[in-house]
Short mmCIF file of C-alpha atoms in Angstrom, two decimals:
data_model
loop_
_atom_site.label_atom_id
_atom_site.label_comp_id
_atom_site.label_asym_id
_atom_site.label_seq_id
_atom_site.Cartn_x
_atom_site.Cartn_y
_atom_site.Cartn_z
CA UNK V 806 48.28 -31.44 44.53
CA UNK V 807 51.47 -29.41 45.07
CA UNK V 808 53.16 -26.70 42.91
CA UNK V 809 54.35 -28.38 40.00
CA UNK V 810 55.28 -25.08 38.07
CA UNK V 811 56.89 -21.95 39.45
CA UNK V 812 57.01 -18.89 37.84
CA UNK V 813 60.45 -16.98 39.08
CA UNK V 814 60.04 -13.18 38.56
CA UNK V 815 63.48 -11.76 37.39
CA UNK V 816 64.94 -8.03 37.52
CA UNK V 817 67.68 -6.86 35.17
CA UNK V 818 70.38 -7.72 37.95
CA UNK V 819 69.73 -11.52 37.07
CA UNK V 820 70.22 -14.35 39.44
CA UNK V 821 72.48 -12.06 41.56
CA UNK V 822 69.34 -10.27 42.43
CA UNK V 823 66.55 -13.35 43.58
CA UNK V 824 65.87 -14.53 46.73
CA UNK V 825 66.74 -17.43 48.18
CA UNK V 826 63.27 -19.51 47.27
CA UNK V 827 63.40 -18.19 44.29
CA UNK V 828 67.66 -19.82 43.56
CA UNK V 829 66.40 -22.69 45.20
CA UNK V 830 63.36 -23.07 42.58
CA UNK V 831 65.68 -22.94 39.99
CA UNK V 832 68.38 -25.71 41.36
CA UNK V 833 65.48 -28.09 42.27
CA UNK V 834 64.04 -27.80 38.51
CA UNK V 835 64.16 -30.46 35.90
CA UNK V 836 63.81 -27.75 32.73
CA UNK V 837 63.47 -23.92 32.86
CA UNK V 838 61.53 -22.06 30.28
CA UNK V 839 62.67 -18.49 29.41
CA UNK V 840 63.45 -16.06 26.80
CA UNK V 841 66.97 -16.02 25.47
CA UNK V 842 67.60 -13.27 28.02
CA UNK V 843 66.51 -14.51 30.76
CA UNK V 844 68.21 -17.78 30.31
CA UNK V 845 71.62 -16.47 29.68
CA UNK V 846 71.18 -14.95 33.13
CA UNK V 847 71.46 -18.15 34.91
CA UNK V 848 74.71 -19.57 36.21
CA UNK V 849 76.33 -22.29 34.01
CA UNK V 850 76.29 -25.01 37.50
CA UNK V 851 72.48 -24.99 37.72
CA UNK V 852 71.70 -28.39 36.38
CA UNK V 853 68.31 -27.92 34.90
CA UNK V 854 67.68 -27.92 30.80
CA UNK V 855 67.21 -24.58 29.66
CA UNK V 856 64.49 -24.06 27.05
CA UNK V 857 63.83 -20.86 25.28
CA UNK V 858 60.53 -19.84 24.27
CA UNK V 859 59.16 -21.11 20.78
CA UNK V 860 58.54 -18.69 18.16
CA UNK V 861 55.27 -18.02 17.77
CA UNK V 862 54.95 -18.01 22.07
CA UNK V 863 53.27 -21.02 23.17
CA UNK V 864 52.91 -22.54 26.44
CA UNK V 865 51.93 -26.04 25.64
CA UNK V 866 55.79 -27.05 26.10
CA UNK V 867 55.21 -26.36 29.52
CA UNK V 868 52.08 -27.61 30.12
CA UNK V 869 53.24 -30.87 28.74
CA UNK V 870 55.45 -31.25 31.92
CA UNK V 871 53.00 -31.80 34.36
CA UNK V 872 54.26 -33.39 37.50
CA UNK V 873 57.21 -32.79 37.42
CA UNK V 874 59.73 -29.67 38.57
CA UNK V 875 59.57 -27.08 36.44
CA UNK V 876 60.40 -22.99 36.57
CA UNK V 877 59.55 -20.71 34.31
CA UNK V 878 61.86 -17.37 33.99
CA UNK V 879 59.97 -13.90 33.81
CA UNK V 880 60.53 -10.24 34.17
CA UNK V 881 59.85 -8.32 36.89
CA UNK V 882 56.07 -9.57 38.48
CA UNK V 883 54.89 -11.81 36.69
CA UNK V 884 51.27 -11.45 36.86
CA UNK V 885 51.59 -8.27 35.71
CA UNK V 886 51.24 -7.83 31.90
CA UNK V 887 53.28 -11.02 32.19
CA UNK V 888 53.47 -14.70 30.98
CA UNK V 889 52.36 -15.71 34.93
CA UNK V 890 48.90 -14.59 34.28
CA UNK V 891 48.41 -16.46 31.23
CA UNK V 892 49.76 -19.78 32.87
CA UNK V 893 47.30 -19.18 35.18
CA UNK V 894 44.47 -19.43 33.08
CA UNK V 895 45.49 -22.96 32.56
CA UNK V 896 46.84 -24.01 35.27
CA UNK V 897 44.88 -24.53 38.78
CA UNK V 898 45.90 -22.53 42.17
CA UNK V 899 47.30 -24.73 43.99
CA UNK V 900 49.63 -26.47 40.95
CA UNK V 901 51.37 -23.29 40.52
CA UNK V 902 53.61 -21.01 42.33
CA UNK V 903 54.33 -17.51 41.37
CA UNK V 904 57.44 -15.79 43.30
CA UNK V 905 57.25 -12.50 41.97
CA UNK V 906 60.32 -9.31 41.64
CA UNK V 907 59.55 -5.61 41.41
CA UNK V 908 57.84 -4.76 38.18
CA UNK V 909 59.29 -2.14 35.93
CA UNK V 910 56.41 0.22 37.03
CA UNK V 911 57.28 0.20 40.88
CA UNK V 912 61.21 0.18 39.82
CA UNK V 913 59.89 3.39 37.39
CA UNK V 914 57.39 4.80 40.50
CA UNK V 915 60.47 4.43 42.82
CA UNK V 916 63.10 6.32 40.91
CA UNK V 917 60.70 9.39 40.21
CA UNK V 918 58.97 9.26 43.73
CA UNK V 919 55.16 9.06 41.70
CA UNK V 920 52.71 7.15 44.19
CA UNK V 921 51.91 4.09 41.94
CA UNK V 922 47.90 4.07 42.89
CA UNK V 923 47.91 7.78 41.05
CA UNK V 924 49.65 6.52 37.70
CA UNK V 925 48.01 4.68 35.04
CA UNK V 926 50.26 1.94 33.35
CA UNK V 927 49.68 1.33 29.62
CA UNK V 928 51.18 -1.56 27.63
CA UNK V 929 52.71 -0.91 24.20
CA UNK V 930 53.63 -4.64 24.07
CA UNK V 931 51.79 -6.54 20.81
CA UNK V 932 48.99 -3.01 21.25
CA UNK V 933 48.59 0.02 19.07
CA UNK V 934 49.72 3.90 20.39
CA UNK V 935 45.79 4.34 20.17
CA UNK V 936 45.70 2.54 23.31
CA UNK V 937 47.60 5.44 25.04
CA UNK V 938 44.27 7.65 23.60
CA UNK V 939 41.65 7.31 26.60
CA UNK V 940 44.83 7.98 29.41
CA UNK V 941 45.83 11.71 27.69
CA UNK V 942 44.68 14.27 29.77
CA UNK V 943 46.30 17.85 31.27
CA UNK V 944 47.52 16.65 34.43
CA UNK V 945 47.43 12.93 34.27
CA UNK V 946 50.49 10.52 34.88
CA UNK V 947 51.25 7.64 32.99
CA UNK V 948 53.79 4.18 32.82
CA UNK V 949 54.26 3.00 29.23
CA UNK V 950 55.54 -0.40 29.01
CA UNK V 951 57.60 0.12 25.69
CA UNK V 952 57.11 -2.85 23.12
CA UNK V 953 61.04 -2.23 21.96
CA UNK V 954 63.81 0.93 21.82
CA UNK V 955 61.86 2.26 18.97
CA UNK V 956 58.77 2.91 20.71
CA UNK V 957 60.01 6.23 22.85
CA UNK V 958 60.13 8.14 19.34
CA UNK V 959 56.94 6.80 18.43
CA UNK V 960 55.56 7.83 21.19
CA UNK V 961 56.65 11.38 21.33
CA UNK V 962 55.82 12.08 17.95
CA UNK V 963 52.21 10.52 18.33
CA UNK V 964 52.04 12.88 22.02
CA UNK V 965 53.11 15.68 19.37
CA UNK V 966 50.32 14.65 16.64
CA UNK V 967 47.55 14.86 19.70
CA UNK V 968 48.39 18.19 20.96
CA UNK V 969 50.34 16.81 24.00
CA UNK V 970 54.13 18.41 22.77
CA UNK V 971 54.68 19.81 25.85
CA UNK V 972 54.70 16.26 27.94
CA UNK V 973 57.53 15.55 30.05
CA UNK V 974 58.79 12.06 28.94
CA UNK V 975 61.28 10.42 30.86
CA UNK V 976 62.71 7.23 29.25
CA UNK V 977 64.32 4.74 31.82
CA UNK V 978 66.97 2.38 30.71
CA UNK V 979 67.42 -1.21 32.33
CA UNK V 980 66.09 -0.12 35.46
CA UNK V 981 67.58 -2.48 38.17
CA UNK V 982 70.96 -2.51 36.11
CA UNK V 983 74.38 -0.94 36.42
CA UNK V 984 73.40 0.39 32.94
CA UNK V 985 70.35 2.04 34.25
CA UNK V 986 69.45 5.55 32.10
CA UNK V 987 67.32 8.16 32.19
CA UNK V 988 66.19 9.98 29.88
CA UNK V 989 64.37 13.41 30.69
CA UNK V 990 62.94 15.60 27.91
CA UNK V 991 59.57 16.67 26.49
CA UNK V 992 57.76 14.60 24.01
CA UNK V 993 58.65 18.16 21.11
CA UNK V 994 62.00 17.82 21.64
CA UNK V 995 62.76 14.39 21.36
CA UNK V 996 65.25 13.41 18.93
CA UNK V 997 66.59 9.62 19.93
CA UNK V 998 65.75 7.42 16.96
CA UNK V 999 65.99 4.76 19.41
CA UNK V 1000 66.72 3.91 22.68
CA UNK V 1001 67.51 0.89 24.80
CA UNK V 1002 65.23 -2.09 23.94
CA UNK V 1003 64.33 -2.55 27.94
CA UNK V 1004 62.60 0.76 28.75
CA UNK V 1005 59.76 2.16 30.55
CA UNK V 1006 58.40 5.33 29.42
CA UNK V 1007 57.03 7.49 32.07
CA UNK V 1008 54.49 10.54 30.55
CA UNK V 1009 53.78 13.47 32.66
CA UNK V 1010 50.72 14.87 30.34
CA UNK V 1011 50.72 18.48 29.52
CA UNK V 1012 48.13 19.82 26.55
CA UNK V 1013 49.70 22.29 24.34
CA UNK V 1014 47.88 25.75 24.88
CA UNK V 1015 47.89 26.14 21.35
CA UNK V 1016 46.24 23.15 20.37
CA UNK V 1017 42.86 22.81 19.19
CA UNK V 1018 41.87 19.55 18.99
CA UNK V 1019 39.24 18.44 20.98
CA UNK V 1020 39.11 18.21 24.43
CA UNK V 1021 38.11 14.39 25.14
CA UNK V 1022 36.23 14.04 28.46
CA UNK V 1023 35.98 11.05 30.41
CA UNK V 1024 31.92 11.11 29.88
CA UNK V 1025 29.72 10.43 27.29
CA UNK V 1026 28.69 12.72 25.11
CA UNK V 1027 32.37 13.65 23.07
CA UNK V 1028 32.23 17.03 20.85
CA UNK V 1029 31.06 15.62 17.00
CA UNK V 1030 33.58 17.27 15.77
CA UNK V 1031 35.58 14.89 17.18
CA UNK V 1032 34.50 12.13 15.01
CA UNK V 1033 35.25 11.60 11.35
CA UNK V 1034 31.61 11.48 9.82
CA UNK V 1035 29.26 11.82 6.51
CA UNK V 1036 26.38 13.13 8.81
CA UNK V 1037 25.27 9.81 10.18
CA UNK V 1038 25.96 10.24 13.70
CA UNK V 1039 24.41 10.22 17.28
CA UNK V 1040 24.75 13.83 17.81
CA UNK V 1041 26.28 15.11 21.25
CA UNK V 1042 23.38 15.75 23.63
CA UNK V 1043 21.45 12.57 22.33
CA UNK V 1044 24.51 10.13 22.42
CA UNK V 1045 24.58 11.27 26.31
CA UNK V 1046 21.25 10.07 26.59
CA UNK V 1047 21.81 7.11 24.84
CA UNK V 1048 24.31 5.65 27.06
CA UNK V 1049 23.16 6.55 29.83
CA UNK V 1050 19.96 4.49 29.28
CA UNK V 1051 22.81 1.47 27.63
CA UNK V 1052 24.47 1.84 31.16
CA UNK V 1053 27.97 0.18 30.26
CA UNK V 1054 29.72 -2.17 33.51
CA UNK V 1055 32.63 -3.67 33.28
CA UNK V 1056 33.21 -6.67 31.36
CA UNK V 1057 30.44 -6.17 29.16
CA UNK V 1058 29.83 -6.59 25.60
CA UNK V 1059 27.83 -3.72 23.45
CA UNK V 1060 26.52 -4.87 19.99
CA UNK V 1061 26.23 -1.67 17.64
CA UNK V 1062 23.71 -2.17 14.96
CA UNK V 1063 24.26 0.13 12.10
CA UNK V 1064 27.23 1.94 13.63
CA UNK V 1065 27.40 4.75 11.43
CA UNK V 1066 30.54 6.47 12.86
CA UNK V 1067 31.12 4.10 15.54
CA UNK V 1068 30.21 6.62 17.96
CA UNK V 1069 28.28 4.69 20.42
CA UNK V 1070 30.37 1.47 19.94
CA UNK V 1071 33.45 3.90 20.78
CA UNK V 1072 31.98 5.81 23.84
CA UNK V 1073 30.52 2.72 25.52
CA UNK V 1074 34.34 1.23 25.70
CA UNK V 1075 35.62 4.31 27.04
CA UNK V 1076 33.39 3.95 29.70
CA UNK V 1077 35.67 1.41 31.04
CA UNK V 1078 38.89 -0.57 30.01
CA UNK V 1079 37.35 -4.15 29.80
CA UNK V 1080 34.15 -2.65 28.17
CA UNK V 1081 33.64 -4.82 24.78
CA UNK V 1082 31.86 -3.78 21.56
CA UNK V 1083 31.13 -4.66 17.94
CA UNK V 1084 30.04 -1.92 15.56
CA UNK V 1085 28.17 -3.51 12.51
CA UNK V 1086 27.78 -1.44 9.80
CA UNK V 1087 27.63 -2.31 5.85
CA UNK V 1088 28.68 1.13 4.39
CA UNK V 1089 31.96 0.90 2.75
CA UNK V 1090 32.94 4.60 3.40
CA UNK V 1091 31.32 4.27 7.15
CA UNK V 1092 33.19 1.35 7.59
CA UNK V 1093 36.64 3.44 6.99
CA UNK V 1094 35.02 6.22 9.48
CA UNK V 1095 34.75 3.46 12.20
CA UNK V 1096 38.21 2.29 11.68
CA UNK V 1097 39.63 5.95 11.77
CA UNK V 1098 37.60 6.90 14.90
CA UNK V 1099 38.44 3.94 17.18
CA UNK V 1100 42.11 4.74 17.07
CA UNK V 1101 41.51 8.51 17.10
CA UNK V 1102 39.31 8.19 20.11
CA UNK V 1103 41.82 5.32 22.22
CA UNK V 1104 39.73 2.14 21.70
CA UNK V 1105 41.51 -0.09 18.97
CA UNK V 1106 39.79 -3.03 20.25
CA UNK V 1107 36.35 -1.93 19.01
CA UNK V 1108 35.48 -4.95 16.26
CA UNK V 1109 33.76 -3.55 13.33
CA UNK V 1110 31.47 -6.54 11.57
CA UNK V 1111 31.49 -5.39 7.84
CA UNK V 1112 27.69 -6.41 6.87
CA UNK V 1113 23.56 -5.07 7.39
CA UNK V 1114 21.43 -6.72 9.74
CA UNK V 1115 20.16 -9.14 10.64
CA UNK V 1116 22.22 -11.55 8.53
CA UNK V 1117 25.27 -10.26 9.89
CA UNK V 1118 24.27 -10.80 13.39
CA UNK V 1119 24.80 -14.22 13.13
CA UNK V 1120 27.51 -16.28 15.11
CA UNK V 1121 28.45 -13.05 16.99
CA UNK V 1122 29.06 -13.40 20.81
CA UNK V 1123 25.82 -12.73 22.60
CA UNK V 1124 25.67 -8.85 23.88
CA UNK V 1125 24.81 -7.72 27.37
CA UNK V 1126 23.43 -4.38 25.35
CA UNK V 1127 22.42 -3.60 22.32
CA UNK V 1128 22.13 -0.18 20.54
CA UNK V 1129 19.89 0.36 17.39
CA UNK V 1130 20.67 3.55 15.21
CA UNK V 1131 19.56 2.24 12.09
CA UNK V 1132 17.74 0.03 10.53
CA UNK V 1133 14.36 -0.46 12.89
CA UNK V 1134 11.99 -0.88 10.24
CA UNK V 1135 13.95 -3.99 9.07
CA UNK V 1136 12.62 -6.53 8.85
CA UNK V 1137 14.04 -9.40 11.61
CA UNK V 1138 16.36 -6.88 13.27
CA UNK V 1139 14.67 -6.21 16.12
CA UNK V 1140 13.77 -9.76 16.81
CA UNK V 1141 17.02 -11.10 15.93
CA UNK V 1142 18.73 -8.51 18.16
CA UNK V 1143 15.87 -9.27 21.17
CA UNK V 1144 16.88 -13.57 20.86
CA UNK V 1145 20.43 -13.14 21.00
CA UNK V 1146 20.68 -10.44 23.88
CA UNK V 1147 21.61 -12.09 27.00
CA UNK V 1148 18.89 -12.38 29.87
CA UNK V 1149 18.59 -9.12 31.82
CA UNK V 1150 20.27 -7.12 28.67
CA UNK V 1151 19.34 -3.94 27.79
CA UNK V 1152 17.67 -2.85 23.78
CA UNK V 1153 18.06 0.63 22.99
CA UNK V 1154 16.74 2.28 19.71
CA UNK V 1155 16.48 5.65 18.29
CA UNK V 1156 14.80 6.46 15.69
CA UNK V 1157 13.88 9.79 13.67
CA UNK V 1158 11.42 8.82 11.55
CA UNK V 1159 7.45 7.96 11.20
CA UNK V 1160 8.15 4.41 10.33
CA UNK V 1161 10.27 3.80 12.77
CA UNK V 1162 8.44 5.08 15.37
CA UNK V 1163 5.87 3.17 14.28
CA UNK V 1164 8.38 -0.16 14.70
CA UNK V 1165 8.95 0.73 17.61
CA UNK V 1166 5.71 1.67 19.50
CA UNK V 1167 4.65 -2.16 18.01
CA UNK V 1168 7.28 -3.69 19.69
CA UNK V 1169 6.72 -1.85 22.99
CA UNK V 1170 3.08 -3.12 22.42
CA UNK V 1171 4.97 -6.64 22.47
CA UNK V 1172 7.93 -7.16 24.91
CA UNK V 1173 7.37 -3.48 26.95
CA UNK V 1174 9.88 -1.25 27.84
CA UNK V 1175 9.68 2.53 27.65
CA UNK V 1176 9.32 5.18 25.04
CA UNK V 1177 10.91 8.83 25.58
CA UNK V 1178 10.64 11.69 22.84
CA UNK V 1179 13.46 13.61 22.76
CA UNK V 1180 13.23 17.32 21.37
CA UNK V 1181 16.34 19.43 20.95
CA UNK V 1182 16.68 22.94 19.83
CA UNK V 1183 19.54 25.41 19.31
CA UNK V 1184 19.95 29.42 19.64
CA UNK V 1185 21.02 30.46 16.29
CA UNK V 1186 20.76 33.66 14.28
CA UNK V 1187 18.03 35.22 12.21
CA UNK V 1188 18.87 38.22 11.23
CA UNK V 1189 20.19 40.13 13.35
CA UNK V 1190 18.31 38.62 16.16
CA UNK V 1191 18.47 34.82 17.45
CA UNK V 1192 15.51 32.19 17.78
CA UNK V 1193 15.32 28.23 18.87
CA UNK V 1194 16.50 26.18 15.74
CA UNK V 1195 15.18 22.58 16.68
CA UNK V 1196 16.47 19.14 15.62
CA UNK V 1197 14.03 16.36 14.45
CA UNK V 1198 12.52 15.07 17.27
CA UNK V 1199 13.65 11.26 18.36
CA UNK V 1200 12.22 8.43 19.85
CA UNK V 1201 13.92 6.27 22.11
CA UNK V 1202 13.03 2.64 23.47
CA UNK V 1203 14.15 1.12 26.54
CA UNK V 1204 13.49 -2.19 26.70
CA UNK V 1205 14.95 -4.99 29.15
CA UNK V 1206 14.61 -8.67 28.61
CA UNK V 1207 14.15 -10.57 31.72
#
């Protein structure tokens, strides 16, 4: 079947600025779909009905025209962060076309001369600042695709909040357009209440020297002080190990099984962007901790299941991993957790004490898997000397489902 829908990418210098498929799309059309904007960007002689989007954004309008002409009006690429690449997850290859303009980002890499492969692009759009979290480093280069003017001052005053005062912010204005602005200033000195809705926000990260909040590495194993915490909480050197036997990938999804903190929920989604997990924990006051910690730490997205186990396990999405701080001796958790993990997933417990070593050398005995003993011990003072202070020992099991 031919292209039934096309998706026209527009800059801020409107129709004045496409390319000839892209004006002829838009004559041959029957309706156009757009925002407000976008539609009062079109000449008055194309003969098409103009339709603005409904409110709450739906694309069933569009999808309801089927067979027939129809263009629908977008900024900048629209496959990126844009409404192309949710049309395309309903409508097959080879029924839609997508002519695409520069996005704001290459407009934004352009103007500055920043290679675009070397910046990491961040939308603000319908997301939390916590999102911005896992991109702050000394050094690092980011795009921030600004939800409205308001968000530059946000922004800066979060950057200022993190230890990151010092950034070098530059705010662009209508890029594309006659009005075109920028903005140059560091995120301590800003002072704009609010800026043109259409901006980019461009961060060149710089750590305050006289901050002391902790630095948050791209590995596991983040400081503990760097968590919110009653004491229940995969220390350092043992959360390392941890993931590194829960081996995140892409895509996947991590189920957290009394979460404590959050800590392992949060470090397996900082592994990688698309990395999914749900902490499930049924402690009020550890319930706030996880909350507090997944925005501290950059991964908003982490969905905490307020409940104990196994009864809250139930109708959750089935895990490619699962991690087991609490709650071994249980009894159903294991089991539960083993049925729903998906095949070739990966079981992980720790646990500290007899009993639950206990549980889980008898489940070893069952499904197999490995056992490791992990013994950790600390210089610390006595007296004026120092001597090994060690931590209770743990047991970990490894087990993968085939």
């Amino acid at each position: 079947m031919s292209a039934w829908l096309t998706v026209v990418g527009m800059g801020d210098d409107g129709f004045a600025g496409l390319g000839k498929t892209a004006r002829r799309a838009l004559i041959d059309a029957s309706v156009i779909y757009g925002g407000e904007r976008h539609l009062a960007m079109l000449p008055v002689c194309l003969n098409a009905a103009r339709e603005p989007w409904p409110h709450p954004f739906d694309i069933v309008p569009v999808l309801a025209r089927r067979d027939t002409p129809v263009c629908v009006l977008a900024s900048g690429d629209p496959m990126f962060y844009g409404v192309g690449a949710t049309l395309a997850r309903h409508v097959p290859a080879d029924e839609l076309r997508v002519l695409p303009a520069p996005s704001s980002v290459s407009l934004a890499a352009a103007r500055l001369g920043w290679p675009l492969q070397d910046v990491a692009t961040v939308s603000l759009v319908g997301r939390p600042l916590a999102a911005l979290q896992t991109h702050l480093h000394d050094g690092a280069r980011v795009f921030v695709l600004s939800a409205d003017g308001a968000t530059p001052a946000a922004v800066a005053a979060w950057l200022v909040e993190c230890g990151f005062g010092a950034t070098r912010m530059i705010v662009m204005e209508h890029l594309g357009n006659a009005s075109e602005r920028l903005i140059d200033v560091r995120a301590h000195d800003w002072s704009i209440g609010e800026t043109a809705t259409l901006n980019v926000i461009a961060l060149d990260c710089r750590r305050d020297a006289s901050s002391d909040a902790p630095r948050l590495a791209l590995t596991p194993g983040l400081p503990d002080d760097a968590y919110r915490h009653d004491g229940q909480l995969t220390k350092r050197d043992v959360r390392a190990l941890t993931l590194g036997r829960l081996a995140p990938a892409p895509g996947e999804l991590l189920w957290d099984v009394g979460a404590g903190c959050g800590s392992i929920g949060i470090e397996w989604m900082r592994a990688h962007a698309t990395c999914r997990a749900i902490a499930i924990e049924a402690n009020a006051e550890r319930q706030r901790f996880i909350e507090h910690n997944r925005d501290a730490l950059g991964v908003p997205g982490l969905q905490l299941v307020a409940g104990k186990a196994p009864d809250a396990l139930q109708g959750l999405p089935a895990p490619d991993a699962v991690f087991i701080g609490g709650g071994v001796t249980v009894d159903g958790v294991l089991d539960a957790c083993w049925r729903a993990l998906k095949q070739g997933g990966r079981l992980i417990a720790n646990a500290v004490t007899l009993e639950g070593e206990a549980a889980l050398v008898a489940w070893r005995a069952q499904h197999g898997g490995t056992l490791t003993r992990i013994a950790l011990a600390e210089a610390q003072a006595l007296g004026g000397f120092e001597t090994w202070r060690s931590a209770l020992p743990i047991t970990l099991l490894d087990s993968r489902k085939p």
